[in-house]
């Protein structure tokens, strides 16, 4: 081969490398990566009302729910409202590692934004509907310490609440305490269904990629773009934080530990299934609407030893607004979360489960990129 031919081949190789680099810069990396990115949208995705709640999607019911949500009289001593721990100004969390109502709790208060989309509620999935998850804190002695009778009495006896109830249900508050408390919980659910996250820089990038819109693609910051590549690639994050809502909606172990102080443990999902099965307010019970529609998952779920210490995979939309992190709130910042995944102690992971989490050993730059990506999931509106 002549020297000139070699030079031509070398030039061609360089050109190919350069164009591949340019494509990566434009966000249009390899097709497999693009496909993985596209699966995280479009957003918002369609939503369907809960067939187990006849007030689901109803605006008048949401108005009653909004009033109840802010009302501290739902608690035993009149000091704790839902909004005490799910504060609108803190993206519907309380900003504390672990919540405290009437007494100190063991878990971090999750945001309620997009809560209408989940199948299981609570870090341990102890509730299978949004309305049942809304009744639970009223009755929990450490949260609000209320009762069915007190909640029913409040709705019946307060003229404003009774009026809102009449508007939503088209009848006077029921005489049966449990039926009335369940209606109140269903109205609380209808209110929380209105809390939905909007579009984020990531969504504009993702849709630009889908539509071949170079401007939208190049507007996405380069560090977030590199972090996204880690998220769907070597980081393996999308295995659990999958789809447009960035969650499988199921329960996993990422090795953050389930010990509470004084040798107590939080059994997580194992306990959640037991509590779900025992609850008269689950989808198999008499209080849901739609004749037990959507009850199959509740019927089939069974507590097993391997569920011990598993917690719900949280959505990552707006995660920059919901610090601190994890079920016990022990990781204060997104940097700390990324450090956790970078250095995770494999000894702390569940034996006998597929190893989806491994120490990633990220460089400082990679860790910063991953945080930049997580921040790009913050929606535009507050
Ligand atoms: C004392 C603080 C506190 C109060 C008061 C409180 N919550 Fe919560 N909320 C939490 C905590 C902590 C969790 C997680 C519970 C768990 O994992 O067991 C939670 C979980 C939830 C969930 C499940 C969210 C999800 O993504 O799984 C819903 C829904 C909810 N709360 C609604 C309400 C409503 C409605 C009220 C008022 C009736 C209320 N909360 C009162 C702290 C509180
Ligand atoms: C095996 C499934 C799985 C994988 C893989 C995974 N996560 Fe998670 N993630 C979870 C679970 C489960 C939690 C909650 C754990 C807990 O509280 O005990 C969580 C929590 C988080 C949180 C905190 C959210 C909050 O609201 O508290 C962030 C941020 C996060 N993960 C980001 C990532 C990133 C980035 C990666 C990739 C490096 C990743 N995750 C990989 C399952 C997973």
Coordinates of C-alpha atoms and ligand atoms in Angstrom, one line a residue:
X1 CA 0.0 0.0 0.0
X2 CA 1.3 3.5 -0.9
X3 CA 1.9 6.1 1.7
X4 CA -0.8 8.2 0.1
X5 CA -3.4 5.4 0.4
X6 CA -2.5 4.9 4.1
X7 CA -2.9 8.6 4.7
X8 CA -6.3 8.5 3.0
X9 CA -7.4 5.6 5.2
X10 CA -6.1 7.4 8.3
X11 CA -8.0 10.6 7.3
X12 CA -11.2 8.6 6.7
X13 CA -10.8 6.9 10.2
X14 CA -10.3 10.3 11.8
X15 CA -13.4 11.7 9.9
X16 CA -15.5 8.8 11.2
X17 CA -14.3 9.3 14.7
X18 CA -14.9 13.0 14.5
X19 CA -18.5 12.5 13.2
X20 CA -19.2 10.0 15.9
X21 CA -18.0 12.5 18.5
X22 CA -20.2 15.2 16.9
X23 CA -23.2 12.9 17.0
X24 CA -22.5 12.2 20.7
X25 CA -22.2 15.9 21.3
X26 CA -25.5 16.5 19.7
X27 CA -27.0 14.0 22.0
X28 CA -27.6 11.4 19.2
X29 CA -25.2 8.8 20.5
X30 CA -25.7 5.2 19.6
X31 CA -29.2 3.9 18.8
X32 CA -29.4 1.6 21.8
X33 CA -28.7 4.5 24.2
X34 CA -31.2 6.7 22.4
X35 CA -33.8 4.0 22.8
X36 CA -33.1 3.8 26.5
X37 CA -33.4 7.6 26.9
X38 CA -36.7 7.7 24.9
X39 CA -38.3 5.3 27.3
X40 CA -38.2 7.9 30.1
X41 CA -40.9 9.9 28.3
X42 CA -43.1 11.4 27.0
X43 CA -44.2 13.4 30.0
X44 CA -46.8 13.9 31.3
X45 CA -48.2 10.5 30.4
X46 CA -51.9 9.7 30.5
X47 CA -53.5 9.0 33.8
X48 CA -56.7 7.2 34.5
X49 CA -59.0 7.7 37.6
X50 CA -58.9 5.0 40.3
X51 CA -61.8 2.6 39.7
X52 CA -61.8 1.9 43.4
X53 CA -62.7 5.5 44.2
X54 CA -65.8 6.9 42.8
X55 CA -64.7 10.4 43.8
X56 CA -61.4 10.0 41.8
X57 CA -60.9 12.8 39.3
X58 CA -63.9 14.8 40.8
X59 CA -63.3 18.5 41.3
X60 CA -65.9 19.0 44.0
X61 CA -64.5 16.1 45.9
X62 CA -61.0 17.6 45.5
X63 CA -62.3 20.8 47.1
X64 CA -63.4 18.9 50.2
X65 CA -60.1 17.0 50.2
X66 CA -58.1 20.3 50.0
X67 CA -59.9 21.6 53.1
X68 CA -59.4 18.3 55.0
X69 CA -55.7 18.2 54.0
X70 CA -55.0 21.6 55.7
X71 CA -57.2 20.9 58.8
X72 CA -55.3 20.0 62.0
X73 CA -58.6 18.9 63.6
X74 CA -58.0 15.6 61.9
X75 CA -55.5 14.8 64.7
X76 CA -56.2 13.8 68.2
X77 CA -55.0 17.1 69.8
X78 CA -55.8 19.4 66.9
X79 CA -52.1 20.1 66.3
X80 CA -51.2 18.1 63.2
X81 CA -52.6 18.4 59.7
X82 CA -51.6 16.4 56.6
X83 CA -49.9 19.7 55.5
X84 CA -47.7 19.6 58.6
X85 CA -45.7 16.8 57.0
X86 CA -46.6 17.4 53.4
X87 CA -45.9 21.1 53.0
X88 CA -46.8 22.8 49.7
X89 CA -43.8 25.1 50.1
X90 CA -41.5 22.1 50.5
X91 CA -42.8 20.2 47.4
X92 CA -45.3 18.4 49.7
X93 CA -42.6 17.0 52.0
X94 CA -41.5 18.2 55.5
X95 CA -37.8 18.6 54.7
X96 CA -36.9 16.5 57.7
X97 CA -35.0 13.2 57.7
X98 CA -37.9 11.5 59.5
X99 CA -41.4 12.9 60.2
X100 CA -42.7 13.8 63.5
X101 CA -46.4 14.1 64.2
X102 CA -47.8 13.4 67.7
X103 CA -44.6 11.3 68.2
X104 CA -41.3 10.8 66.3
X105 CA -41.7 8.5 63.3
X106 CA -39.2 6.2 61.6
X107 CA -39.6 7.3 58.0
X108 CA -39.1 10.2 55.6
X109 CA -42.2 11.9 54.3
X110 CA -42.4 11.4 50.6
X111 CA -43.6 14.1 48.2
X112 CA -47.2 13.7 47.1
X113 CA -46.6 15.1 43.7
X114 CA -47.5 12.5 41.0
X115 CA -48.9 10.3 43.8
X116 CA -52.0 9.5 41.7
X117 CA -49.8 7.3 39.5
X118 CA -48.6 4.7 42.1
X119 CA -49.9 1.2 42.7
X120 CA -48.5 0.9 46.2
X121 CA -48.3 3.6 48.8
X122 CA -45.9 4.2 51.6
X123 CA -42.2 3.1 51.6
X124 CA -43.4 -0.4 52.4
X125 CA -46.5 -0.4 50.2
X126 CA -48.8 -1.0 53.2
X127 CA -51.7 0.6 51.2
X128 CA -52.9 -0.3 47.8
X129 CA -55.0 2.8 47.0
X130 CA -54.5 6.5 47.5
X131 CA -57.6 6.8 49.6
X132 CA -56.5 4.0 52.0
X133 CA -53.1 5.7 52.2
X134 CA -54.9 8.9 53.2
X135 CA -56.8 7.3 56.0
X136 CA -53.8 5.5 57.4
X137 CA -52.0 8.7 58.8
X138 CA -55.2 9.8 60.4
X139 CA -55.3 6.6 62.5
X140 CA -51.6 6.2 63.1
X141 CA -51.0 7.1 66.7
X142 CA -47.5 8.6 65.9
X143 CA -48.8 10.7 63.0
X144 CA -52.3 12.1 63.8
X145 CA -53.7 9.7 66.4
X146 CA -57.2 10.3 65.2
X147 CA -60.1 7.9 64.8
X148 CA -62.8 6.9 62.4
X149 CA -65.5 8.3 64.7
X150 CA -63.6 11.6 65.2
X151 CA -63.1 12.1 61.5
X152 CA -66.7 11.3 60.7
X153 CA -67.9 13.6 63.6
X154 CA -65.8 16.4 62.2
X155 CA -67.2 16.2 58.7
X156 CA -70.7 15.9 60.1
X157 CA -70.4 18.6 62.6
X158 CA -68.5 21.3 60.8
X159 CA -70.8 23.4 58.6
X160 CA -68.1 24.2 56.0
X161 CA -66.9 20.6 55.7
X162 CA -70.5 19.3 55.7
X163 CA -71.3 21.8 52.9
X164 CA -68.3 20.8 50.8
X165 CA -69.3 17.1 51.4
X166 CA -72.9 17.9 50.2
X167 CA -71.5 19.5 47.1
X168 CA -69.3 16.6 46.3
X169 CA -71.6 13.7 47.2
X170 CA -75.0 15.3 46.5
X171 CA -76.3 14.2 49.9
X172 CA -76.0 15.0 53.6
X173 CA -73.0 13.4 55.5
X174 CA -73.8 9.8 56.2
X175 CA -74.8 8.5 59.6
X176 CA -72.4 5.5 59.4
X177 CA -69.0 6.6 60.8
X178 CA -66.8 4.3 58.7
X179 CA -68.7 5.0 55.5
X180 CA -68.3 8.8 56.1
X181 CA -64.6 8.5 57.0
X182 CA -64.0 6.5 53.9
X183 CA -65.7 9.2 51.8
X184 CA -63.5 11.8 53.5
X185 CA -60.4 9.7 52.6
X186 CA -61.6 9.4 49.0
X187 CA -62.0 13.2 48.9
X188 CA -58.4 13.5 50.3
X189 CA -57.3 11.3 47.4
X190 CA -59.1 13.3 44.8
X191 CA -57.3 16.4 46.1
X192 CA -53.9 14.8 46.0
X193 CA -54.6 13.6 42.4
X194 CA -54.3 17.2 41.4
X195 CA -50.7 17.4 42.4
X196 CA -48.8 16.6 39.2
X197 CA -45.3 17.5 38.1
X198 CA -44.8 19.4 34.9
X199 CA -42.1 19.3 32.2
X200 CA -38.4 19.6 32.9
X201 CA -35.2 20.3 30.9
X202 CA -34.8 16.6 30.6
X203 CA -38.3 16.3 28.9
X204 CA -37.4 18.9 26.4
X205 CA -34.2 17.1 25.6
X206 CA -35.9 13.8 25.3
X207 CA -38.6 15.0 23.1
X208 CA -36.1 16.9 21.0
X209 CA -34.2 13.6 20.5
X210 CA -37.4 11.9 19.5
X211 CA -38.3 14.6 17.0
X212 CA -34.8 15.2 15.6
X213 CA -35.0 18.8 16.9
X214 CA -31.3 19.8 17.1
X215 CA -32.0 23.0 18.9
X216 CA -33.9 21.3 21.7
X217 CA -31.2 18.7 22.0
X218 CA -28.3 21.1 22.1
X219 CA -30.0 23.3 24.8
X220 CA -29.6 20.5 27.3
X221 CA -26.5 21.2 29.5
X222 CA -23.5 19.0 28.6
X223 CA -22.9 17.8 32.2
X224 CA -26.6 16.6 32.5
X225 CA -26.2 14.9 29.1
X226 CA -23.1 13.0 30.4
X227 CA -24.9 12.2 33.6
X228 CA -27.8 10.8 31.6
X229 CA -25.5 8.5 29.7
X230 CA -24.3 7.2 33.1
X231 CA -27.9 6.8 34.3
X232 CA -29.0 4.7 31.4
X233 CA -25.6 3.1 30.9
X234 CA -22.9 2.0 33.3
X235 CA -24.9 3.3 36.3
X236 CA -27.7 0.8 35.7
X237 CA -30.0 3.2 37.4
X238 CA -32.9 2.8 34.9
X239 CA -33.3 -0.8 35.8
X240 CA -35.3 0.3 38.9
X241 CA -35.9 4.0 38.1
X242 CA -37.5 3.2 34.8
X243 CA -40.1 4.7 32.5
X244 CA -41.4 8.3 32.3
X245 CA -41.9 8.4 36.1
X246 CA -38.4 7.0 36.8
X247 CA -39.7 4.2 39.0
X248 CA -40.8 0.6 38.6
X249 CA -43.3 1.2 41.4
X250 CA -41.9 -1.9 43.1
X251 CA -39.6 -2.7 46.1
X252 CA -35.8 -3.0 46.0
X253 CA -32.8 -2.9 48.3
X254 CA -30.0 -0.4 47.5
X255 CA -27.9 -1.1 50.7
X256 CA -28.8 2.0 52.7
X257 CA -29.5 -0.2 55.7
X258 CA -32.7 -0.9 57.6
X259 CA -31.4 -0.5 61.2
X260 CA -33.1 2.2 63.3
X261 CA -31.6 3.2 66.6
X262 CA -31.5 1.0 69.7
X263 CA -31.3 -2.2 67.7
X264 CA -34.7 -1.7 66.1
X265 CA -35.1 -2.5 62.4
X266 CA -37.5 -1.4 59.8
X267 CA -38.6 -4.5 58.0
X268 CA -39.9 -2.5 55.0
X269 CA -41.9 -4.4 52.4
X270 CA -42.2 -7.6 54.5
X271 CA -44.2 -5.7 57.1
X272 CA -46.0 -3.7 54.5
X273 CA -47.5 -6.7 52.9
X274 CA -48.6 -8.1 56.2
X275 CA -50.3 -4.7 57.1
X276 CA -51.9 -4.4 53.6
X277 CA -53.4 -7.9 53.9
X278 CA -54.7 -7.2 57.4
X279 CA -56.3 -3.9 56.5
X280 CA -60.1 -3.7 56.1
X281 CA -59.5 -0.8 53.7
X282 CA -57.6 -2.7 51.0
X283 CA -59.0 -3.4 47.6
X284 CA -60.3 -6.8 48.7
X285 CA -62.4 -5.2 51.4
X286 CA -65.9 -3.8 51.3
X287 CA -65.0 -0.1 51.2
X288 CA -63.7 0.4 47.7
X289 CA -65.9 1.1 44.7
X290 CA -66.0 -0.7 41.5
X291 CA -66.5 -4.2 43.0
X292 CA -62.9 -4.9 43.8
X293 CA -61.7 -3.7 40.4
X294 CA -57.8 -3.7 40.3
X295 CA -57.6 -6.0 43.3
X296 CA -55.6 -8.8 41.5
X297 CA -52.2 -7.4 42.6
X298 CA -53.4 -7.2 46.3
X299 CA -54.9 -10.7 46.1
X300 CA -51.6 -12.2 44.7
X301 CA -49.0 -10.4 46.8
X302 CA -47.7 -12.6 49.6
X303 CA -45.1 -11.7 52.2
X304 CA -41.9 -13.7 51.9
X305 CA -38.6 -13.6 53.8
X306 CA -36.9 -12.0 50.8
X307 CA -39.1 -8.9 51.1
X308 CA -37.4 -8.0 54.4
X309 CA -35.7 -4.6 54.2
X310 CA -37.0 -3.7 50.7
X311 CA -38.4 -0.2 50.2
X312 CA -40.4 1.4 47.4
X313 CA -38.4 2.7 44.4
X314 CA -39.1 6.5 44.5
X315 CA -39.8 8.6 41.5
X316 CA -36.9 10.9 40.6
X317 CA -38.9 13.6 39.1
X318 CA -38.3 16.8 41.1
X319 CA -35.9 14.9 43.3
X320 CA -33.8 18.1 43.8
X321 CA -36.8 19.5 45.7
X322 CA -37.3 16.6 48.1
X323 CA -34.2 16.4 50.3
X324 CA -33.3 14.6 52.5
X325 CA -33.3 11.2 50.8
X326 CA -34.1 7.5 51.3
X327 CA -36.8 5.9 53.5
X328 CA -35.0 7.0 56.7
X329 CA -33.9 10.3 55.3
X330 CA -30.2 9.7 56.2
X331 CA -28.7 11.0 53.0
X332 CA -28.9 14.8 53.1
X333 CA -28.1 15.7 49.5
X334 CA -28.1 14.4 46.0
X335 CA -24.3 14.4 46.2
X336 CA -24.6 12.0 49.1
X337 CA -27.0 9.8 47.3
X338 CA -24.6 9.5 44.3
X339 CA -21.7 8.9 46.6
X340 CA -23.7 6.1 48.1
X341 CA -24.2 4.4 44.7
X342 CA -20.6 5.0 43.9
X343 CA -19.2 3.4 47.1
X344 CA -22.1 1.0 48.1
X345 CA -21.0 -1.7 50.5
X346 CA -22.0 -5.0 48.8
X347 CA -22.0 -6.7 52.2
X348 CA -25.0 -4.6 53.1
X349 CA -27.0 -5.7 50.1
X350 CA -29.5 -8.5 50.3
X351 CA -28.1 -11.9 49.8
X352 CA -30.0 -14.0 47.3
X353 CA -31.3 -11.2 45.2
X354 CA -30.1 -10.3 41.7
X355 CA -27.2 -7.8 42.2
X356 CA -28.6 -4.7 40.4
X357 CA -26.5 -2.4 42.6
X358 CA -22.7 -2.5 42.5
X359 CA -20.2 0.1 43.6
X360 CA -19.8 2.3 40.6
X361 CA -16.5 3.9 41.6
X362 CA -17.3 7.2 39.9
X363 CA -14.7 9.9 39.4
X364 CA -15.5 13.3 40.9
X365 CA -16.5 14.6 37.5
X366 CA -18.8 11.6 36.8
X367 CA -20.5 12.1 40.2
X368 CA -21.1 15.8 39.5
X369 CA -22.5 14.9 36.0
X370 CA -25.0 12.4 37.6
X371 CA -26.1 15.0 40.1
X372 CA -26.5 17.5 37.2
X373 CA -28.7 15.0 35.4
X374 CA -30.9 14.4 38.5
X375 CA -31.3 18.2 38.8
X376 CA -32.5 18.3 35.2
X377 CA -35.6 16.4 36.2
X378 CA -36.8 19.5 38.1
X379 CA -40.0 20.8 36.5
X380 CA -40.3 24.4 35.4
X381 CA -43.1 25.5 37.6
X382 CA -42.8 25.5 41.3
Ligands
LIG1 C1 -46.4 13.1 60.9 C2 -46.2 13.4 59.5 C3 -47.2 13.0 58.5 C4 -48.5 13.4 58.5 C5 -49.3 14.2 59.6 C6 -49.1 12.9 57.3 N1 -48.2 12.2 56.6 FE1 -48.4 11.3 54.8 N2 -46.6 10.4 55.0 C7 -45.7 10.6 56.0 C8 -44.7 9.6 56.0 C9 -43.5 9.5 57.0 C10 -45.0 8.8 55.0 C11 -44.3 7.4 54.6 C12 -45.1 6.4 55.4 C13 -44.6 5.0 55.3 O1 -43.7 4.7 54.5 O2 -45.1 4.2 56.1 C14 -46.2 9.3 54.3 C15 -46.8 8.7 53.2 C16 -48.0 9.2 52.7 C17 -48.5 8.8 51.4 C18 -47.9 7.7 50.5 C19 -47.1 8.4 49.5 C20 -46.3 7.5 48.6 O3 -45.7 7.9 47.6 O4 -46.2 6.2 48.8 C21 -49.7 9.5 51.2 C22 -50.6 9.3 50.0 C23 -49.8 10.4 52.3 N3 -48.8 10.2 53.2 C24 -50.9 11.2 52.5 C25 -51.1 11.9 53.7 C26 -52.4 12.5 54.0 C27 -53.6 12.6 53.1 C28 -52.3 12.9 55.3 C29 -53.4 13.5 56.2 C30 -54.6 12.7 56.4 C31 -50.9 12.6 55.7 N4 -50.3 12.0 54.7 C32 -50.4 13.0 57.0 C33 -45.8 11.6 57.0 C34 -47.0 12.2 57.3
LIG2 C1 -32.0 -2.1 42.6 C2 -32.9 -0.9 42.2 C3 -32.2 0.4 42.1 C4 -31.2 0.8 41.3 C5 -30.3 0.0 40.4 C6 -31.0 2.3 41.6 N1 -31.9 2.7 42.5 FE1 -32.1 4.5 43.3 N2 -33.5 3.9 44.7 C7 -33.9 2.6 44.7 C8 -34.7 2.4 45.9 C9 -35.4 1.1 46.4 C10 -34.6 3.6 46.6 C11 -35.1 3.9 48.1 C12 -34.2 3.1 49.0 C13 -34.5 3.2 50.5 O1 -35.0 4.3 50.9 O2 -34.2 2.3 51.2 C14 -33.8 4.5 45.8 C15 -33.6 5.8 46.1 C16 -32.9 6.7 45.2 C17 -32.8 8.1 45.4 C18 -33.5 8.9 46.6 C19 -34.8 9.4 46.2 C20 -35.6 9.9 47.4 O3 -36.7 10.5 47.1 O4 -35.3 9.6 48.5 C21 -32.1 8.7 44.4 C22 -31.8 10.1 44.1 C23 -31.7 7.5 43.5 N3 -32.2 6.4 44.1 C24 -31.0 7.6 42.4 C25 -30.4 6.5 41.7 C26 -29.3 6.6 40.8 C27 -28.6 7.8 40.3 C28 -29.0 5.3 40.5 C29 -27.9 4.8 39.6 C30 -26.6 5.1 40.0 C31 -30.0 4.4 41.2 N4 -30.8 5.2 42.0 C32 -30.0 3.0 41.1 C33 -33.8 1.6 43.8 C34 -32.7 1.6 42.8

